[in-house]
mmCIF file of C-alpha atoms in Angstrom:
data_model
loop_
_atom_site.group_PDB
_atom_site.id
_atom_site.type_symbol
_atom_site.label_atom_id
_atom_site.label_comp_id
_atom_site.label_asym_id
_atom_site.label_seq_id
_atom_site.Cartn_x
_atom_site.Cartn_y
_atom_site.Cartn_z
ATOM 1 C CA PRO B 11 0.000 0.000 0.000
ATOM 2 C CA VAL B 12 0.934 3.666 -0.329
ATOM 3 C CA SER B 13 1.637 3.843 3.415
ATOM 4 C CA GLY B 14 4.491 1.365 3.022
ATOM 5 C CA THR B 15 3.117 -0.764 5.863
ATOM 6 C CA ALA B 16 3.761 -4.453 5.300
ATOM 7 C CA ARG B 17 0.644 -6.568 4.819
ATOM 8 C CA TYR B 18 -0.381 -9.920 3.382
ATOM 9 C CA SER B 19 -0.517 -10.298 -0.380
ATOM 10 C CA ARG B 20 -4.073 -10.167 -1.757
ATOM 11 C CA ASN B 21 -2.994 -12.523 -4.550
ATOM 12 C CA ASP B 22 -1.712 -15.121 -2.100
ATOM 13 C CA ALA B 23 -4.783 -14.676 0.107
ATOM 14 C CA VAL B 24 -7.081 -15.548 -2.803
ATOM 15 C CA ALA B 25 -4.936 -18.603 -3.628
ATOM 16 C CA LEU B 26 -5.141 -19.613 0.050
ATOM 17 C CA GLU B 27 -8.941 -19.410 0.043
ATOM 18 C CA ILE B 28 -9.227 -21.456 -3.160
ATOM 19 C CA GLY B 29 -6.856 -24.039 -1.642
ATOM 20 C CA ARG B 30 -8.837 -24.191 1.597
ATOM 21 C CA THR B 31 -12.100 -24.606 -0.329
ATOM 22 C CA LEU B 32 -10.685 -27.360 -2.548
ATOM 23 C CA GLY B 33 -9.140 -29.094 0.472
ATOM 24 C CA ALA B 34 -12.437 -29.109 2.362
ATOM 25 C CA ARG B 35 -14.380 -30.271 -0.690
ATOM 26 C CA HIS B 36 -11.992 -33.138 -1.500
ATOM 27 C CA GLY B 37 -10.754 -34.112 1.955
ATOM 28 C CA ALA B 38 -7.214 -32.982 1.185
ATOM 29 C CA SER B 39 -4.735 -30.983 3.211
ATOM 30 C CA CYS B 40 -3.860 -27.400 2.356
ATOM 31 C CA ASP B 41 -0.264 -26.618 3.247
ATOM 32 C CA VAL B 42 0.641 -22.935 3.392
ATOM 33 C CA LEU B 43 4.298 -22.252 2.630
ATOM 34 C CA HIS B 44 6.451 -19.143 2.705
ATOM 35 C CA ALA B 45 10.021 -18.976 1.424
ATOM 36 C CA GLY B 46 11.697 -16.044 3.108
ATOM 37 C CA ASP B 47 12.255 -14.445 6.483
ATOM 38 C CA PRO B 48 10.720 -16.484 9.328
ATOM 39 C CA ALA B 49 10.514 -13.309 11.447
ATOM 40 C CA ASN B 50 8.212 -11.583 8.939
ATOM 41 C CA ALA B 51 5.324 -10.300 11.100
ATOM 42 C CA VAL B 52 2.926 -10.394 8.142
ATOM 43 C CA LEU B 53 2.902 -14.215 8.216
ATOM 44 C CA GLU B 54 0.558 -14.121 11.220
ATOM 45 C CA GLU B 55 -2.061 -12.442 9.038
ATOM 46 C CA TYR B 56 -2.374 -15.636 6.971
ATOM 47 C CA LEU B 57 -3.452 -17.420 10.150
ATOM 48 C CA ALA B 58 -6.229 -14.856 10.493
ATOM 49 C CA LEU B 59 -7.208 -15.629 6.886
ATOM 50 C CA GLY B 60 -7.780 -19.296 7.763
ATOM 51 C CA ALA B 61 -4.421 -21.010 7.354
ATOM 52 C CA ALA B 62 -4.040 -23.714 9.989
ATOM 53 C CA ARG B 63 -0.314 -22.983 10.060
ATOM 54 C CA VAL B 64 2.331 -21.357 7.892
ATOM 55 C CA GLU B 65 5.443 -23.393 7.219
ATOM 56 C CA VAL B 66 8.440 -21.143 6.616
ATOM 57 C CA LEU B 67 11.322 -22.206 4.397
ATOM 58 C CA SER B 68 14.033 -19.887 5.613
ATOM 59 C CA CYS B 69 15.625 -18.003 2.689
ATOM 60 C CA ARG B 70 17.790 -14.934 2.452
ATOM 61 C CA ASP B 71 17.093 -12.284 -0.180
ATOM 62 C CA THR B 72 19.921 -13.728 -2.289
ATOM 63 C CA ASP B 73 18.639 -17.337 -2.096
ATOM 64 C CA ASP B 74 16.505 -18.979 -4.775
ATOM 65 C CA ALA B 75 13.006 -19.189 -3.258
ATOM 66 C CA ALA B 76 11.716 -21.211 -6.234
ATOM 67 C CA ALA B 77 14.300 -23.932 -5.576
ATOM 68 C CA ALA B 78 13.370 -24.163 -1.888
ATOM 69 C CA LEU B 79 9.657 -24.291 -2.677
ATOM 70 C CA ALA B 80 10.094 -26.836 -5.485
ATOM 71 C CA THR B 81 12.005 -29.169 -3.188
ATOM 72 C CA ARG B 82 9.258 -28.911 -0.564
ATOM 73 C CA VAL B 83 6.226 -29.372 -2.855
ATOM 74 C CA ALA B 84 7.635 -32.066 -5.144
ATOM 75 C CA GLY B 85 4.960 -34.744 -5.445
ATOM 76 C CA TYR B 86 1.999 -32.457 -4.693
ATOM 77 C CA ASP B 87 -0.970 -32.829 -7.036
ATOM 78 C CA LEU B 88 -1.794 -29.129 -7.128
ATOM 79 C CA VAL B 89 0.285 -26.083 -6.221
ATOM 80 C CA LEU B 90 -1.541 -22.745 -5.988
ATOM 81 C CA THR B 91 0.322 -19.439 -5.963
ATOM 82 C CA GLY B 92 -0.553 -15.806 -6.313
ATOM 83 C CA THR B 93 0.330 -14.197 -9.631
ATOM 84 C CA ARG B 94 2.904 -11.868 -8.079
ATOM 85 C CA ALA B 95 3.971 -10.274 -4.809
ATOM 86 C CA GLU B 96 2.937 -6.741 -3.932
ATOM 87 C CA GLY B 97 6.223 -5.200 -2.946
ATOM 88 C CA ALA B 98 9.856 -4.834 -3.811
ATOM 89 C CA PHE B 99 10.285 -8.368 -5.153
ATOM 90 C CA ASP B 100 7.272 -8.588 -7.446
ATOM 91 C CA SER B 101 8.624 -9.792 -10.783
ATOM 92 C CA GLY B 102 5.800 -12.332 -11.193
ATOM 93 C CA MET B 103 8.270 -15.052 -12.175
ATOM 94 C CA LEU B 104 7.857 -17.376 -9.172
ATOM 95 C CA PRO B 105 4.956 -19.461 -10.578
ATOM 96 C CA TYR B 106 6.885 -19.946 -13.839
ATOM 97 C CA GLN B 107 10.137 -20.855 -12.104
ATOM 98 C CA LEU B 108 8.338 -23.210 -9.733
ATOM 99 C CA ALA B 109 6.501 -25.014 -12.554
ATOM 100 C CA HIS B 110 9.745 -25.300 -14.526
ATOM 101 C CA ARG B 111 11.674 -26.768 -11.585
ATOM 102 C CA LEU B 112 8.895 -29.254 -10.824
ATOM 103 C CA GLY B 113 8.324 -30.165 -14.473
ATOM 104 C CA TYR B 114 4.608 -29.407 -13.995
ATOM 105 C CA PRO B 115 2.375 -27.542 -16.436
ATOM 106 C CA LEU B 116 1.349 -24.024 -15.418
ATOM 107 C CA VAL B 117 -1.949 -22.182 -15.812
ATOM 108 C CA GLY B 118 -1.842 -18.486 -15.027
ATOM 109 C CA ALA B 119 -4.518 -15.897 -14.221
ATOM 110 C CA ALA B 120 -6.952 -18.457 -12.766
ATOM 111 C CA VAL B 121 -10.199 -17.072 -11.382
ATOM 112 C CA ASP B 122 -11.643 -20.404 -10.279
ATOM 113 C CA VAL B 123 -10.364 -23.951 -9.965
ATOM 114 C CA GLU B 124 -12.294 -27.216 -9.835
ATOM 115 C CA ILE B 125 -10.853 -30.682 -9.428
ATOM 116 C CA ALA B 126 -12.369 -33.390 -11.603
ATOM 117 C CA THR B 127 -12.082 -36.736 -9.897
ATOM 118 C CA ASN B 128 -11.364 -39.956 -11.687
ATOM 119 C CA THR B 129 -14.076 -42.464 -10.804
ATOM 120 C CA ASP B 130 -13.003 -45.075 -13.363
ATOM 121 C CA PRO B 131 -10.764 -47.641 -11.582
ATOM 122 C CA ALA B 132 -9.268 -48.641 -14.950
ATOM 123 C CA GLN B 133 -7.682 -45.185 -15.266
ATOM 124 C CA PRO B 134 -4.124 -44.972 -13.896
ATOM 125 C CA PRO B 135 -3.354 -42.646 -10.962
ATOM 126 C CA THR B 136 -1.535 -39.378 -11.519
ATOM 127 C CA THR B 137 2.217 -39.191 -11.119
ATOM 128 C CA ALA B 138 1.779 -37.738 -7.626
ATOM 129 C CA GLY B 139 0.027 -40.926 -6.534
ATOM 130 C CA ASN B 140 -3.544 -39.713 -5.962
ATOM 131 C CA ALA B 141 -5.776 -42.230 -7.698
ATOM 132 C CA ASN B 142 -8.852 -39.981 -7.422
ATOM 133 C CA ALA B 143 -7.599 -36.717 -8.923
ATOM 134 C CA SER B 144 -7.099 -36.683 -12.658
ATOM 135 C CA HIS B 145 -7.313 -33.080 -13.816
ATOM 136 C CA ALA B 146 -8.281 -29.559 -12.887
ATOM 137 C CA ARG B 147 -10.776 -27.371 -14.720
ATOM 138 C CA ILE B 148 -9.753 -23.739 -14.555
ATOM 139 C CA ARG B 149 -11.409 -20.522 -15.664
ATOM 140 C CA GLN B 150 -8.821 -17.911 -16.660
ATOM 141 C CA PHE B 151 -9.015 -14.131 -16.666
ATOM 142 C CA LEU B 152 -7.951 -12.759 -20.048
ATOM 143 C CA PRO B 153 -7.596 -9.165 -21.261
ATOM 144 C CA LYS B 154 -10.740 -7.086 -21.801
ATOM 145 C CA GLY B 155 -12.718 -9.173 -19.307
ATOM 146 C CA VAL B 156 -12.724 -12.312 -21.449
ATOM 147 C CA ARG B 157 -12.818 -15.630 -19.582
ATOM 148 C CA ARG B 158 -11.618 -18.993 -20.873
ATOM 149 C CA ARG B 159 -12.040 -22.490 -19.448
ATOM 150 C CA VAL B 160 -9.133 -24.905 -19.682
ATOM 151 C CA ALA B 161 -8.487 -28.392 -18.345
ATOM 152 C CA ILE B 162 -5.052 -29.440 -17.193
ATOM 153 C CA ALA B 163 -3.705 -32.785 -16.103
ATOM 154 C CA LEU B 164 -2.489 -33.007 -12.530
ATOM 155 C CA PRO B 165 0.038 -32.459 -11.086
ATOM 156 C CA ALA B 166 0.096 -28.769 -11.998
ATOM 157 C CA VAL B 167 0.932 -25.272 -10.790
ATOM 158 C CA VAL B 168 -1.864 -22.686 -10.924
ATOM 159 C CA ALA B 169 -1.244 -18.966 -10.474
ATOM 160 C CA VAL B 170 -4.414 -17.358 -9.111
ATOM 161 C CA HIS B 171 -5.516 -13.971 -10.450
ATOM 162 C CA PRO B 172 -6.372 -11.302 -7.829
ATOM 163 C CA LEU B 173 -9.915 -11.065 -9.259
ATOM 164 C CA ALA B 174 -10.606 -14.741 -8.514
ATOM 165 C CA THR B 175 -14.039 -15.737 -7.285
ATOM 166 C CA ALA B 176 -12.867 -16.401 -3.713
ATOM 167 C CA THR B 177 -13.605 -14.051 -0.846
#
């Protein structure tokens, strides 16, 4: 904000709410991760937004946060991120770097995410080992207010747009 006061990222908060909703709907856990300073006072605000806990991967400003996060989330079916930070380090590259390191496909500018479950036992499980999740259906925000629906095989990284349908 203009005041310069540190606060939680709206982009990450929307991704957190989508993750919490999907976790509750599908009986899955929603891990909240932060790569950075463990003493960052803003992390407590994510607890107020509904995170059960925030796991901190301690990184200095010169460390590669994408590498630390990729090591931690390897094997996850779905990784949700914000589209970019809201401060000094807001290049917007983290979702891309994370997807590249994991070898997962990436969908950006997501405004809603649904998981389509595989109910056919003849279908093989995904590479992350969840026999019930096969793909995600995502609605994307495009320029001029256009929306597009895409389906993506899991595992995947999804960068959530700040105008997502989560409150």
